[in-house]
Short mmCIF file of C-alpha atoms in Angstrom, two decimals:
data_model
loop_
_atom_site.label_atom_id
_atom_site.label_comp_id
_atom_site.label_asym_id
_atom_site.label_seq_id
_atom_site.Cartn_x
_atom_site.Cartn_y
_atom_site.Cartn_z
CA MET A 1 -33.65 -29.19 2.86
CA THR A 2 -30.67 -27.13 1.98
CA THR A 3 -29.52 -24.86 -0.86
CA GLY A 4 -26.65 -27.20 -1.74
CA ARG A 5 -24.20 -24.25 -1.18
CA SER A 6 -21.31 -25.23 0.98
CA PHE A 7 -17.82 -23.92 1.46
CA ARG A 8 -14.69 -25.54 2.16
CA ASN A 9 -13.06 -25.16 5.59
CA GLY A 10 -10.78 -22.10 5.62
CA SER A 11 -12.79 -20.15 3.08
CA THR A 12 -12.30 -16.45 3.74
CA PRO A 13 -15.74 -14.71 3.90
CA THR A 14 -16.34 -11.62 1.88
CA VAL A 15 -17.29 -8.79 4.31
CA VAL A 16 -20.35 -6.85 2.98
CA LEU A 17 -20.83 -3.54 4.75
CA VAL A 18 -24.36 -2.03 4.90
CA HIS A 19 -24.74 1.59 6.09
CA GLY A 20 -27.72 2.98 7.91
CA ALA A 21 -29.75 6.17 7.73
CA PHE A 22 -28.49 9.59 7.02
CA THR A 23 -25.13 8.53 5.56
CA ASP A 24 -23.75 6.50 2.61
CA ALA A 25 -21.25 3.70 1.86
CA SER A 26 -18.27 6.22 2.21
CA SER A 27 -18.90 6.11 5.97
CA TRP A 28 -17.16 2.74 5.95
CA ALA A 29 -13.97 4.16 4.38
CA GLY A 30 -11.74 3.75 7.44
CA VAL A 31 -13.07 0.18 8.19
CA ILE A 32 -12.52 -0.79 4.63
CA ALA A 33 -8.95 0.31 4.69
CA GLU A 34 -8.31 -1.66 7.86
CA LEU A 35 -9.89 -4.81 6.45
CA GLN A 36 -7.97 -4.54 3.16
CA ALA A 37 -4.77 -4.16 5.02
CA SER A 38 -5.53 -7.51 6.66
CA GLY A 39 -6.26 -9.23 3.36
CA ILE A 40 -10.04 -9.52 3.95
CA PRO A 41 -12.13 -9.16 0.85
CA VAL A 42 -14.69 -6.36 1.44
CA THR A 43 -17.38 -4.39 -0.35
CA ALA A 44 -19.69 -1.59 0.86
CA VAL A 45 -23.25 -1.54 -0.41
CA ALA A 46 -25.21 1.46 -1.34
CA ASN A 47 -28.26 0.80 0.90
CA PRO A 48 -31.41 2.33 -0.80
CA LEU A 49 -32.93 3.42 2.54
CA ARG A 50 -36.47 2.98 1.08
CA GLY A 51 -37.60 0.34 3.66
CA PRO A 52 -36.72 -3.03 4.97
CA ALA A 53 -38.44 -5.03 2.19
CA THR A 54 -36.88 -3.07 -0.66
CA ASP A 55 -33.46 -2.71 0.95
CA ALA A 56 -33.15 -6.41 1.99
CA ALA A 57 -34.11 -7.62 -1.43
CA TYR A 58 -31.46 -5.36 -2.93
CA LEU A 59 -28.94 -6.60 -0.57
CA ALA A 60 -29.84 -10.26 -1.12
CA GLY A 61 -29.22 -9.72 -4.87
CA VAL A 62 -25.77 -8.30 -4.19
CA VAL A 63 -24.89 -11.26 -1.75
CA ALA A 64 -26.08 -13.85 -4.19
CA ALA A 65 -23.70 -12.51 -6.78
CA ILE A 66 -20.71 -13.25 -4.49
CA ASP A 67 -18.93 -16.50 -5.01
CA GLY A 68 -18.31 -17.75 -1.58
CA PRO A 69 -19.23 -17.19 2.01
CA VAL A 70 -20.37 -13.68 3.12
CA LEU A 71 -20.20 -11.98 6.48
CA LEU A 72 -22.86 -9.21 6.63
CA VAL A 73 -22.19 -6.08 8.68
CA GLY A 74 -24.78 -3.54 9.46
CA HIS A 75 -24.63 -0.13 10.99
CA SER A 76 -27.70 1.35 12.68
CA TYR A 77 -30.75 0.74 10.34
CA GLY A 78 -28.42 -1.42 8.29
CA GLY A 79 -28.87 -3.95 11.11
CA VAL A 80 -32.52 -4.27 10.05
CA VAL A 81 -31.56 -4.89 6.50
CA ILE A 82 -28.86 -7.64 7.29
CA THR A 83 -31.21 -9.39 9.64
CA ARG A 84 -33.87 -9.71 7.00
CA ALA A 85 -31.50 -10.50 4.18
CA GLY A 86 -29.57 -13.04 6.22
CA ALA A 87 -32.69 -15.07 6.76
CA GLN A 88 -32.84 -15.93 3.03
CA PRO A 89 -31.22 -19.24 1.96
CA GLY A 90 -27.80 -18.57 0.47
CA ASN A 91 -24.23 -17.99 1.49
CA VAL A 92 -24.44 -15.62 4.55
CA ILE A 93 -22.50 -17.25 7.37
CA GLY A 94 -22.54 -14.59 10.07
CA LEU A 95 -23.81 -11.16 11.13
CA VAL A 96 -22.03 -8.24 12.69
CA TYR A 97 -24.06 -5.44 14.17
CA VAL A 98 -22.41 -2.04 14.63
CA THR A 99 -24.59 0.05 16.92
CA ALA A 100 -27.33 -1.54 14.93
CA PHE A 101 -30.92 -2.91 15.25
CA ALA A 102 -31.03 -6.63 15.66
CA LEU A 103 -34.74 -7.10 15.50
CA GLU A 104 -36.96 -9.90 16.69
CA GLU A 105 -39.44 -11.45 14.32
CA GLY A 106 -42.57 -9.15 14.23
CA GLU A 107 -40.64 -6.27 15.77
CA SER A 108 -39.95 -2.76 14.39
CA VAL A 109 -37.35 -0.18 15.08
CA LEU A 110 -40.02 1.92 16.95
CA ASP A 111 -40.91 -1.13 18.98
CA VAL A 112 -37.38 -1.27 20.32
CA THR A 113 -36.62 2.41 20.84
CA GLY A 114 -39.97 2.69 22.63
CA ARG A 115 -38.71 0.51 25.49
CA PHE A 116 -35.72 2.50 26.45
CA PRO A 117 -34.94 6.08 27.42
CA ASP A 118 -35.34 8.64 24.66
CA SER A 119 -32.23 9.50 22.59
CA LEU A 120 -31.65 12.80 20.82
CA LEU A 121 -32.83 11.35 17.51
CA GLY A 122 -36.64 11.82 17.67
CA PRO A 123 -36.68 15.68 18.11
CA ALA A 124 -33.82 16.10 15.55
CA LEU A 125 -35.77 14.46 12.71
CA ARG A 126 -37.01 16.60 9.88
CA PRO A 127 -39.67 14.98 7.70
CA ALA A 128 -40.08 15.79 3.94
CA VAL A 129 -42.50 14.52 1.37
CA PHE A 130 -41.39 12.80 -1.78
CA ARG A 131 -43.17 11.00 -4.61
CA THR A 132 -42.85 7.30 -5.25
CA GLY A 133 -42.52 5.73 -8.66
CA ASP A 134 -46.26 5.41 -8.99
CA GLY A 135 -46.80 9.06 -8.14
CA GLU A 136 -47.98 8.49 -4.59
CA GLU A 137 -46.75 10.80 -1.76
CA ALA A 138 -44.58 9.34 1.03
CA VAL A 139 -42.51 10.68 3.84
CA GLU A 140 -38.76 10.48 4.30
CA LEU A 141 -36.61 11.67 7.23
CA TYR A 142 -33.49 13.83 7.49
CA LEU A 143 -31.61 14.99 10.51
CA LYS A 144 -31.87 18.77 11.06
CA ASP A 145 -28.46 20.17 10.04
CA ASP A 146 -27.84 22.08 13.33
CA GLN A 147 -28.56 18.91 15.29
CA PHE A 148 -26.61 16.41 13.13
CA PRO A 149 -23.30 16.75 15.10
CA ALA A 150 -24.76 16.02 18.50
CA VAL A 151 -26.97 13.16 17.36
CA PHE A 152 -24.88 11.47 14.83
CA ALA A 153 -21.16 12.28 15.28
CA GLY A 154 -20.27 14.09 18.57
CA ASP A 155 -16.76 12.74 18.40
CA LEU A 156 -15.80 14.01 14.99
CA PRO A 157 -14.54 17.46 14.10
CA ARG A 158 -17.29 20.02 13.31
CA ARG A 159 -15.94 20.70 9.81
CA LEU A 160 -16.58 16.99 8.97
CA THR A 161 -19.96 16.88 10.50
CA SER A 162 -21.12 19.97 8.73
CA VAL A 163 -20.26 18.35 5.42
CA ALA A 164 -21.89 15.12 6.47
CA ALA A 165 -25.00 16.96 7.41
CA ALA A 166 -25.19 18.64 3.94
CA ALA A 167 -24.53 15.30 2.18
CA GLN A 168 -26.84 13.18 4.31
CA ARG A 169 -29.18 10.66 2.57
CA PRO A 170 -32.75 10.60 3.89
CA ILE A 171 -34.54 7.37 4.97
CA ALA A 172 -38.15 6.53 4.29
CA ALA A 173 -40.26 6.85 7.34
CA VAL A 174 -41.59 3.24 6.74
CA ALA A 175 -38.14 1.96 7.52
CA PHE A 176 -38.71 2.65 11.21
CA GLU A 177 -42.31 1.40 11.23
CA GLU A 178 -42.18 -1.88 9.31
CA SER A 179 -41.78 -5.02 11.33
CA SER A 180 -39.23 -7.72 10.63
CA PRO A 181 -40.48 -10.99 9.21
CA ALA A 182 -37.53 -12.93 10.46
CA ALA A 183 -34.64 -12.86 12.98
CA SER A 184 -31.63 -14.44 11.30
CA TRP A 185 -29.48 -14.02 14.31
CA LYS A 186 -31.39 -17.02 15.75
CA THR A 187 -29.65 -19.25 13.21
CA LEU A 188 -26.46 -17.40 12.33
CA PRO A 189 -23.48 -16.57 14.65
CA SER A 190 -23.60 -12.85 15.59
CA TRP A 191 -21.25 -10.17 16.84
CA TYR A 192 -22.07 -6.76 18.13
CA VAL A 193 -20.26 -3.42 18.64
CA VAL A 194 -21.86 -1.22 21.32
CA ALA A 195 -21.20 2.56 20.99
CA THR A 196 -21.36 3.74 24.64
CA ALA A 197 -21.65 7.52 23.71
CA ASP A 198 -24.32 6.90 21.01
CA GLN A 199 -27.04 9.68 21.04
CA ALA A 200 -29.10 8.11 18.30
CA ILE A 201 -29.58 4.45 19.59
CA HIS A 202 -29.57 4.34 23.30
CA PRO A 203 -26.68 2.14 24.66
CA ALA A 204 -29.16 0.26 26.81
CA ALA A 205 -31.07 -0.70 23.72
CA GLN A 206 -27.87 -1.87 22.02
CA ARG A 207 -26.93 -4.00 24.90
CA PHE A 208 -30.43 -5.56 25.01
CA MET A 209 -30.38 -6.46 21.35
CA ALA A 210 -26.84 -7.86 21.60
CA GLN A 211 -27.65 -9.97 24.57
CA ARG A 212 -30.84 -11.22 23.12
CA ALA A 213 -29.03 -12.35 19.95
CA GLY A 214 -26.29 -14.09 21.92
CA ALA A 215 -23.77 -11.86 20.17
CA ASP A 216 -20.09 -11.76 20.91
CA THR A 217 -20.05 -8.17 22.11
CA ILE A 218 -17.47 -5.39 22.65
CA GLU A 219 -18.02 -1.83 23.85
CA VAL A 220 -16.35 1.21 22.48
CA ASP A 221 -16.49 4.79 23.74
CA ALA A 222 -17.86 6.30 20.44
CA SER A 223 -20.74 8.20 18.93
CA HIS A 224 -23.25 6.76 16.46
CA ALA A 225 -20.59 7.54 13.75
CA ILE A 226 -18.35 4.89 15.31
CA ALA A 227 -17.27 3.48 11.82
CA LEU A 228 -15.74 7.01 11.12
CA SER A 229 -14.44 7.89 14.56
CA GLN A 230 -13.14 4.39 15.60
CA PRO A 231 -12.62 2.31 12.37
CA ALA A 232 -9.77 0.24 13.90
CA ALA A 233 -12.00 -1.00 16.70
CA VAL A 234 -14.89 -1.74 14.40
CA ALA A 235 -12.60 -3.52 11.87
CA GLY A 236 -11.03 -5.52 14.74
CA HIS A 237 -14.28 -7.00 15.74
CA ILE A 238 -15.17 -7.67 12.11
CA ARG A 239 -11.84 -9.52 11.83
CA THR A 240 -12.81 -11.56 14.90
CA ALA A 241 -16.01 -12.62 13.33
CA ALA A 242 -14.36 -13.35 9.92
CA THR A 243 -11.78 -15.56 11.71
CA ALA A 244 -14.40 -17.34 13.58
CA THR A 245 -16.50 -18.08 10.60
CA GLN A 246 -13.63 -18.92 8.30
CA ALA A 247 -12.92 -22.22 10.05
CA VAL A 248 -16.52 -23.49 9.68
CA GLN A 249 -17.79 -25.24 6.60
CA HIS A 250 -21.25 -24.01 6.29
CA THR A 251 -24.44 -24.97 4.46
CA HIS A 252 -27.28 -22.57 4.93
CA PRO A 253 -30.65 -24.17 5.83
CA ALA A 254 -33.59 -23.32 3.70
#
């Protein structure tokens, strides 16, 4: 059974960028400029950061409204979201992980990070309580301001990281705990950008997930904020993925 959605050979995919925790869609600014200069249609989604189920449903709605094939790109926790959204029948034809979580079915972020040496992330987290729409209390996580540069963006000027720390968007704690119901990289072609100086997701964990997904992988000497510090390298690998998927007529299985 198929959705009946197919694309003619040569259709240029729309790149949909999905940010991760502690940041927002503006973190893709340099990557967007690079892709636009190459004539690649691109949009950056405001990821709700409320948990994989909520965030993937939101992303799926955005993707469904795009007329034509879509290449999903996720940074960090954004990888969890694209993995889940990409498993739904529709117009997604490929996945690009940028120092991101490419989870297996039944696996959570904590499951992956627990198998590898500790990063600087855990001790830098600052929990805060918020109220959900139904009045229940829940926990969200920030990075401590004084540790934000070392954990997130060690290769950016301090004046930029201090602003980013003040403007950071928290993520619901459940986002790290909830397991993935699907692994769309098993049915979709995948690409991966490993940030070798990442202090949030250990590079060994990145390499493990990239290899497991059979992803076309490059390594870049960059921090977790690689989209900001090395936008040309990130955009270059996205262009590689876009070119590879452009030549393939695709019908997504249900």
